[in-house]
Short mmCIF file of C-alpha atoms in Angstrom, two decimals:
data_model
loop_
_atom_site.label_atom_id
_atom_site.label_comp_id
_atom_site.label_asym_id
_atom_site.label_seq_id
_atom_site.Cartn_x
_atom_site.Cartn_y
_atom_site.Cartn_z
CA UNK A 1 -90.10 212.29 -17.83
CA UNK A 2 -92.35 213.87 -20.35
CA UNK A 3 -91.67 217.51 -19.63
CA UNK A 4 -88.07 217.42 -21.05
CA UNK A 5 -87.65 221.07 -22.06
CA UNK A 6 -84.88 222.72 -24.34
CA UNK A 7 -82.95 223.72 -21.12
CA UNK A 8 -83.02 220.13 -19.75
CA UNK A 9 -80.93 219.65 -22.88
CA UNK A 10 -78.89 222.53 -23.37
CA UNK A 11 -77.86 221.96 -19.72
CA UNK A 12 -76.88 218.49 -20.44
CA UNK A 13 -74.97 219.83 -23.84
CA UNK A 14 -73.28 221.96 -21.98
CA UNK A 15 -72.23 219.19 -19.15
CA UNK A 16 -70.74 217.56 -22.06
CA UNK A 17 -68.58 220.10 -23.73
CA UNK A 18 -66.97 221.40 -20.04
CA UNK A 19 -66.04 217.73 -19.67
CA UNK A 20 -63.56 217.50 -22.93
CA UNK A 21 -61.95 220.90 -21.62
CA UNK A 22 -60.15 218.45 -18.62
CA UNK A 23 -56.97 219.35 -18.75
CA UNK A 24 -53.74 217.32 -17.96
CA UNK A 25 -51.91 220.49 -18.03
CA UNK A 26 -51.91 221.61 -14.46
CA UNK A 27 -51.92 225.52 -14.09
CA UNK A 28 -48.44 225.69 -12.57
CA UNK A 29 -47.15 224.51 -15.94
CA UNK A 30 -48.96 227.35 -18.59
CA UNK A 31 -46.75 229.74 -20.13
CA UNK A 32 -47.32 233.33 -19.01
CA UNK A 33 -47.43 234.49 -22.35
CA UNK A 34 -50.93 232.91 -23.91
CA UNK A 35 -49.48 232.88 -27.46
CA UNK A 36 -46.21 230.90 -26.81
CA UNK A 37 -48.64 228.64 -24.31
CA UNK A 38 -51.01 228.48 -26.88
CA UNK A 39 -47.57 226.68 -29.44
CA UNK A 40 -46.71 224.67 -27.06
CA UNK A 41 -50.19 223.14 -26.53
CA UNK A 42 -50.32 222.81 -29.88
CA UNK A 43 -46.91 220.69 -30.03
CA UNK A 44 -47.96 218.73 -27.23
CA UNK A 45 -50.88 217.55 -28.98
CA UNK A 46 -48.58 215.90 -32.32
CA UNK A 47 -46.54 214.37 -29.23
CA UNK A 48 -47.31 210.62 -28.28
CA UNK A 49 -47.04 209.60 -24.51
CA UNK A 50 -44.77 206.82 -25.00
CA UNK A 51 -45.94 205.28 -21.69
CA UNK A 52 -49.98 205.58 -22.31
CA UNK A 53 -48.80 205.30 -25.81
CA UNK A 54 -52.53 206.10 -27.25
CA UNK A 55 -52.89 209.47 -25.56
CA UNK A 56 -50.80 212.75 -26.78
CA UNK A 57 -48.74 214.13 -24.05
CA UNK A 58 -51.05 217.07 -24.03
CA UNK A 59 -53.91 214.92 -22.78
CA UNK A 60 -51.93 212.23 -20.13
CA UNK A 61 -51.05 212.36 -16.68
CA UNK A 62 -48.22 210.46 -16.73
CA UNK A 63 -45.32 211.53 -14.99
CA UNK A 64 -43.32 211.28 -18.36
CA UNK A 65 -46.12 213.19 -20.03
CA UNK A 66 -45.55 216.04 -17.76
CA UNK A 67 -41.72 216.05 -17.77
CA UNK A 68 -42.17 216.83 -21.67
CA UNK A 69 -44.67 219.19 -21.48
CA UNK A 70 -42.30 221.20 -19.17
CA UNK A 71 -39.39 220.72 -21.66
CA UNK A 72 -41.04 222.10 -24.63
CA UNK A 73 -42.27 225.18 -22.45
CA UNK A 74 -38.81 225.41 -21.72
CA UNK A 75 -37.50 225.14 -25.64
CA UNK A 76 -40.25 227.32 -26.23
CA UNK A 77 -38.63 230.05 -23.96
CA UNK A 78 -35.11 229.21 -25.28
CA UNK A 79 -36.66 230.50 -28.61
CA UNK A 80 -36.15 227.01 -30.85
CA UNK A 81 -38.41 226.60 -33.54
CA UNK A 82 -41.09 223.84 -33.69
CA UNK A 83 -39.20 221.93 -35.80
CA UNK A 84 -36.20 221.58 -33.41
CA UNK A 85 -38.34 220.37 -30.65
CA UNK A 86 -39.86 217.99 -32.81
CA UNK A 87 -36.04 216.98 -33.71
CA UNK A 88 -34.94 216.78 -30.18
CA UNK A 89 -37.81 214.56 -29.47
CA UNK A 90 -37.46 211.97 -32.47
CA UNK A 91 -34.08 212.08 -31.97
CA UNK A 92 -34.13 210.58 -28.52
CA UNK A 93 -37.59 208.75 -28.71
CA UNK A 94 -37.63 207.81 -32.66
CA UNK A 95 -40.40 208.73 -34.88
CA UNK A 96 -42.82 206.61 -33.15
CA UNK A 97 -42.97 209.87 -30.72
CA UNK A 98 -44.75 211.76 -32.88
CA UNK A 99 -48.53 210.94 -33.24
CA UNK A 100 -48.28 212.02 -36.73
CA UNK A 101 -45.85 209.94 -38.38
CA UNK A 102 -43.81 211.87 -41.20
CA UNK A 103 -44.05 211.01 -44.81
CA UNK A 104 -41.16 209.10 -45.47
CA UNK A 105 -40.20 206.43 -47.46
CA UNK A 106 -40.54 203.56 -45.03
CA UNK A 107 -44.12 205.04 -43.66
CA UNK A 108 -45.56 205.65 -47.53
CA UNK A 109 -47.13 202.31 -47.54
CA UNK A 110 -48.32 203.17 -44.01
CA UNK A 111 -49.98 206.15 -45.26
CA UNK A 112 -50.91 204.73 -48.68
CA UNK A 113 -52.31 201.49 -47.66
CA UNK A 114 -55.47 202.65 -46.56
CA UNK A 115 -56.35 204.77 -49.45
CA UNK A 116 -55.09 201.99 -52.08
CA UNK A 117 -57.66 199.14 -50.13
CA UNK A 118 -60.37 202.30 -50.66
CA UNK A 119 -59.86 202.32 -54.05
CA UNK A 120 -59.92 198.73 -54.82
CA UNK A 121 -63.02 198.33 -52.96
CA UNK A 122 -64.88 201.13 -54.12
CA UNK A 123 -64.09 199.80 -58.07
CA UNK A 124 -65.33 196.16 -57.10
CA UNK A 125 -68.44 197.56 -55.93
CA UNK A 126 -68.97 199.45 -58.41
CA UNK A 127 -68.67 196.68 -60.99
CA UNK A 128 -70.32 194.71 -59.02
CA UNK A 129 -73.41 197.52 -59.11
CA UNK A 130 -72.74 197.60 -63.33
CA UNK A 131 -73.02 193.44 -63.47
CA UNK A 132 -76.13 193.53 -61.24
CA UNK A 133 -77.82 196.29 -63.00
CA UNK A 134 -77.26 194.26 -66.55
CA UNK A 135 -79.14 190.84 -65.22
CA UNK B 1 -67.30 189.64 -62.74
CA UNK B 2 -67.13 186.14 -60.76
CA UNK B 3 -68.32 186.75 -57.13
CA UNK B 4 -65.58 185.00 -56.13
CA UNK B 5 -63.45 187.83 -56.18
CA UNK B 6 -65.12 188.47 -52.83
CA UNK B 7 -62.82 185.49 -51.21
CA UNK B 8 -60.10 188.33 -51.65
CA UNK B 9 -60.64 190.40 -48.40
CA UNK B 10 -62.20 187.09 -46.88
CA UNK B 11 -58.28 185.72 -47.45
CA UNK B 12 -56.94 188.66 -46.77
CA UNK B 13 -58.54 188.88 -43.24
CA UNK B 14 -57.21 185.49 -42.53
CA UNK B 15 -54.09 185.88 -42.97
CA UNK B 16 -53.90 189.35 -41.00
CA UNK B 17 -55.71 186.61 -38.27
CA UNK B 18 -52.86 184.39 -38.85
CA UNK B 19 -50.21 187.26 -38.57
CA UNK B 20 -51.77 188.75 -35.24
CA UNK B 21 -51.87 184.91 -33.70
CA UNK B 22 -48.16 184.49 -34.49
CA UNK B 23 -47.18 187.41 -33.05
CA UNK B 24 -49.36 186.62 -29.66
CA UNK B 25 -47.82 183.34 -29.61
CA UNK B 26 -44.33 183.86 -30.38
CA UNK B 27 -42.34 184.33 -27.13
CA UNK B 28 -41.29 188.22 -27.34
CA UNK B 29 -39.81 189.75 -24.96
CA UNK B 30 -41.32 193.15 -23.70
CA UNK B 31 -38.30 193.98 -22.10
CA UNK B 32 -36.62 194.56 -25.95
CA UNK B 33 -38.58 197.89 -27.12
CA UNK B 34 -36.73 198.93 -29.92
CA UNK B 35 -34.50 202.46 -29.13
CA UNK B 36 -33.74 204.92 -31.75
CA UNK B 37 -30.33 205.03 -29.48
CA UNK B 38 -28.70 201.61 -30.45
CA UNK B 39 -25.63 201.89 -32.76
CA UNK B 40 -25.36 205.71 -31.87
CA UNK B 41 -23.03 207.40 -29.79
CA UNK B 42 -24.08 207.18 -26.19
CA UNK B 43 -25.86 210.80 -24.94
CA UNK B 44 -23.33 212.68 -23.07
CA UNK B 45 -24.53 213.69 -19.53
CA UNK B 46 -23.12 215.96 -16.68
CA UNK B 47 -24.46 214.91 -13.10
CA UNK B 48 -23.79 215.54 -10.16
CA UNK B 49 -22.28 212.67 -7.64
CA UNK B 50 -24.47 211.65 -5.23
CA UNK B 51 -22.18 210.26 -2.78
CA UNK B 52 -19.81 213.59 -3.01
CA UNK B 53 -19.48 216.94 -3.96
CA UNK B 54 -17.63 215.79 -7.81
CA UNK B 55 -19.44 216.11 -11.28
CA UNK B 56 -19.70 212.85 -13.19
CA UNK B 57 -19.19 213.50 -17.26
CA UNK B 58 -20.60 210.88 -19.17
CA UNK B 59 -17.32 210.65 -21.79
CA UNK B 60 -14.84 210.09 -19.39
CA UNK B 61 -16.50 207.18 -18.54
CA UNK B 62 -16.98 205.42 -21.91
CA UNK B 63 -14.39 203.66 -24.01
CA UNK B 64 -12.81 201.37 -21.49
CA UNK B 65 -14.94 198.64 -20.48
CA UNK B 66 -18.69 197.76 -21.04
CA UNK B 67 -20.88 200.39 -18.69
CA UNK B 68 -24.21 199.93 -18.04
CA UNK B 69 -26.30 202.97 -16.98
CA UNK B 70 -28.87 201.83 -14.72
CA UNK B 71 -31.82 204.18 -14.28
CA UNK B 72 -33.02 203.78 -10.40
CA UNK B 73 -34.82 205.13 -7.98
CA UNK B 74 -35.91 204.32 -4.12
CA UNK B 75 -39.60 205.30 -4.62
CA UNK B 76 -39.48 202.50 -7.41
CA UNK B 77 -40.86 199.07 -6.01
CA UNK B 78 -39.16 197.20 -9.52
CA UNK B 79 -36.48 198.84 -8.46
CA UNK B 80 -35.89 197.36 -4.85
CA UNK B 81 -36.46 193.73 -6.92
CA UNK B 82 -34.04 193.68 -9.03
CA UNK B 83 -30.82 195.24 -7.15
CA UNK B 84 -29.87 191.97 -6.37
CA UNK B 85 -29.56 191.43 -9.71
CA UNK B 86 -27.47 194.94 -10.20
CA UNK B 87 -25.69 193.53 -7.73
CA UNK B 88 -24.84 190.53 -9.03
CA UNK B 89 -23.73 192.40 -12.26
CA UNK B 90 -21.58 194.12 -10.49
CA UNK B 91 -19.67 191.25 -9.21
CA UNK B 92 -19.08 190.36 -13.05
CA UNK B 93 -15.53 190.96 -14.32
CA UNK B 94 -15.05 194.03 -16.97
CA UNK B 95 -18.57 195.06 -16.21
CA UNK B 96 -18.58 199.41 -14.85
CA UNK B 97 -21.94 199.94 -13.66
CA UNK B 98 -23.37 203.45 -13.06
CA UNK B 99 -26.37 204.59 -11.49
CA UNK B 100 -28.33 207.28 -12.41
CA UNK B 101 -30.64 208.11 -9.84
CA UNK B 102 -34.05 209.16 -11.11
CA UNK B 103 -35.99 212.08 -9.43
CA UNK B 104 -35.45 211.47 -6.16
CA UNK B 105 -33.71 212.60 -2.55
CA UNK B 106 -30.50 212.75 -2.10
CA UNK B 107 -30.53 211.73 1.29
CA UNK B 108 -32.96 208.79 0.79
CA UNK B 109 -31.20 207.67 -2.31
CA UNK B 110 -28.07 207.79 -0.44
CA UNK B 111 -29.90 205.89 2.74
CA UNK B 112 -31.13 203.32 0.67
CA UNK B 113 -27.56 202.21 -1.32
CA UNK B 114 -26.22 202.02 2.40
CA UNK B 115 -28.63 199.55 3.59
CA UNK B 116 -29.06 197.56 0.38
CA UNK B 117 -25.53 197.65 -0.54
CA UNK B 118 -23.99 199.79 -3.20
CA UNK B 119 -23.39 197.98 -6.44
CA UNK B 120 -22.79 200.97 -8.85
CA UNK B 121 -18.96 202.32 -9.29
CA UNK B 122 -20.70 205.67 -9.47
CA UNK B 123 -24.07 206.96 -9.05
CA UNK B 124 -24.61 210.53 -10.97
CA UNK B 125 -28.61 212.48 -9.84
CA UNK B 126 -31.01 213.05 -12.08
CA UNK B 127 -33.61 215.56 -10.31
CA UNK B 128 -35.23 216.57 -12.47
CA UNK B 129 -35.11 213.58 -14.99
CA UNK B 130 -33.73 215.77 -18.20
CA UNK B 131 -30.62 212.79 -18.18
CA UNK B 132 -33.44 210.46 -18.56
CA UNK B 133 -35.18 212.48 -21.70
CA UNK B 134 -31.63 212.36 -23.17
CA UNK B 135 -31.34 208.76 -23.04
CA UNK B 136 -34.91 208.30 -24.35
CA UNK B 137 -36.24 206.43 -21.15
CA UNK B 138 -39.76 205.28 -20.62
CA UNK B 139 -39.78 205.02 -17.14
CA UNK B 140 -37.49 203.07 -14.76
CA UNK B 141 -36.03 201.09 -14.47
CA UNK B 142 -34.18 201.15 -17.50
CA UNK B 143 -30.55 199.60 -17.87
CA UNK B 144 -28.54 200.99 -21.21
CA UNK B 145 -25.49 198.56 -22.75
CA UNK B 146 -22.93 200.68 -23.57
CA UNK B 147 -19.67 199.58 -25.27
CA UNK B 148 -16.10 199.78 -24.78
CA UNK B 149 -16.36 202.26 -27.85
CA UNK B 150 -18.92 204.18 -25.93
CA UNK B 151 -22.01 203.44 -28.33
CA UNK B 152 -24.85 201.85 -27.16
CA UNK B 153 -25.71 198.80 -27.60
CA UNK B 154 -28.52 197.27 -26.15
CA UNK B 155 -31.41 198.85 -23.89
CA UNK B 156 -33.21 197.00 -21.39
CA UNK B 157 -36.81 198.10 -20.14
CA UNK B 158 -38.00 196.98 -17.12
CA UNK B 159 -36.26 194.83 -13.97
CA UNK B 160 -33.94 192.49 -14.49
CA UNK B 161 -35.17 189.18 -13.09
CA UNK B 162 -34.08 185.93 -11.85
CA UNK B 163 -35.62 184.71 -15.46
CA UNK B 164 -34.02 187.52 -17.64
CA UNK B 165 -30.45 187.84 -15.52
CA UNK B 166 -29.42 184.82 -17.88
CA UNK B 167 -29.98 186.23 -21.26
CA UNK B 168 -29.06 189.85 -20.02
CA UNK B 169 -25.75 188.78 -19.47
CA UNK B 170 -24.90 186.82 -22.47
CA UNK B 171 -25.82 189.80 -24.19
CA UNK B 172 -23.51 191.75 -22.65
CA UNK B 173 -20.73 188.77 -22.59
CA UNK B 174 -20.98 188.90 -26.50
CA UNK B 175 -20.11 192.45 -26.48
CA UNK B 176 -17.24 191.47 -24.46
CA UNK B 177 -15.91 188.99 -26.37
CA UNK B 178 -16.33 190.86 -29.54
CA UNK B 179 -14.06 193.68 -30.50
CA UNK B 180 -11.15 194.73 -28.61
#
């Protein structure tokens, strides 16, 4: 294995990066018009598949998954704006639908929490660092 | 500063331990996913009948008794399980059950409720599972409590079973006990 040229790797680079371009979304489901497929791929990927629950709709092949991405075409078409899909969906799924959750008061501490514990740690390092420095 | 401000996230961790080995140890019940449904008004539906030619709508059928909408299908394995169960509901006094028949044949579904006996007062077809979106279902099958006011009350994911048919129905007995 010694000769390992550039193209050995470029090839294998470019194994890769066709790999993460799997789609879920079969063709029989994209929009004719690429710039209204384009928003609703977009949409799909802030939407949670509540049955693989860790993948966005856009990216499972659950049945559920599907159904959804075939409703917000649909919307789409219907002309509603993002923010009523988003609407229709939370209001029959919940937030928890949304991979994003929105900034209210009952997630603040969810979004917070993490940034508070960053901030307390990086101050007890760094006196921590001060104290060590001075003995 | 005393290094023993480093027990902090040490104690910290252990109690997140502690919470996370409650939780796994507590007896919950997978079947009770939270919906963002319960207390609202039930989601009105139009469907067609699958036995005949009428149109089932969804608020004509509310605000009686206690209806359950039971999310079915024949290509569903859980499914065929608990319909002994359904039917047993069924047999329960001031109970309406409907079906909703998820995604399926028409022919088939009505093949199927022939042979394994037909406990549903009316069976309305989803084809294309929209119904199901409305009600906010995971997959099926699903069983929604709705009341005698015609909001829901309780939704329960996955088959009932020979170990949940108990507590299912006292559920539903305390709705009808409760207002009149």
């Amino acid at each position: 294995m010694k000769k390992i040229k550039l193209y050995h790797y470029l090839t294998g680079f470019f194994i890769i990066s066709i790999t993460t371009f799997a789609l879920s979304v079969e063709p029989e489901e994209f929009m004719k018009d690429p710039k209204k497929e384009l928003r609703a791929r977009e949409i799909s990927k802030n939407i949670r598949c509540v049955v693989c629950q860790n993948q966005s709709i856009d990216d499972s092949s659950a049945q559920l998954a599907k159904d959804l991405r075939l409703l917000i075409r649909q919307k789409i078409r219907e002309a509603s704006t993002d923010k009523q899909i988003y609407t229709f969906l939370t209001e029959r799924y919940g937030d928890f639908i949304l991979l994003n959750p929105p900034l209210k008061t009952s997630t603040i501490f969810l979004w917070l929490f993490p940034f508070g514990l960053f901030i307390i740690g990086f101050f007890i390092i760094l006196k921590h660092h001060k104290k060590s420095k001075i003995n | 500063m005393n290094k023993k401000i480093f027990l902090i996230p040490a104690i910290l961790f252990f109690l997140l331990i502690g919470v996370f080995f409650y939780l796994l140890l507590i007896d919950r019940d997978p079947s009770e996913l939270p919906s963002v449904l319960i207390n609202k008004e039930a989601p009105q539906f139009k469907a067609e009948s699958l036995f005949d030619e009428k149109i089932i709508i969804s608020n004509t059928e509310f605000g009686e008794e206690i209806v359950l909408i039971n999310f079915f299908a024949t290509w569903c394995l859980p499914c065929r399980e608990e319909h002994p169960f359904i039917k047993k509901l069924s047999n329960e006094p001031g109970i309406k059950l409907i079906g909703i028949n998820y995604k399926d044949k028409k022919n088939i579904a009505k093949k199927w409720l022939n042979e394994m006996g037909n406990p549903y007062s009316k069976v309305g077809v989803d084809r294309n599972g929209r119904i199901a979106i409305d009600w906010g279902l995971y997959g099926i099958p699903e069983t929604y409590v709705v009341d005698k006011k015609g909001i829901v009350q309780y939704k329960y994911i996955g088959p009932i079973t020979k170990k949940t048919y108990k507590k299912f129905y006292s559920q539903i007995k305390k709705l009808k006990n409760e207002k009149n």
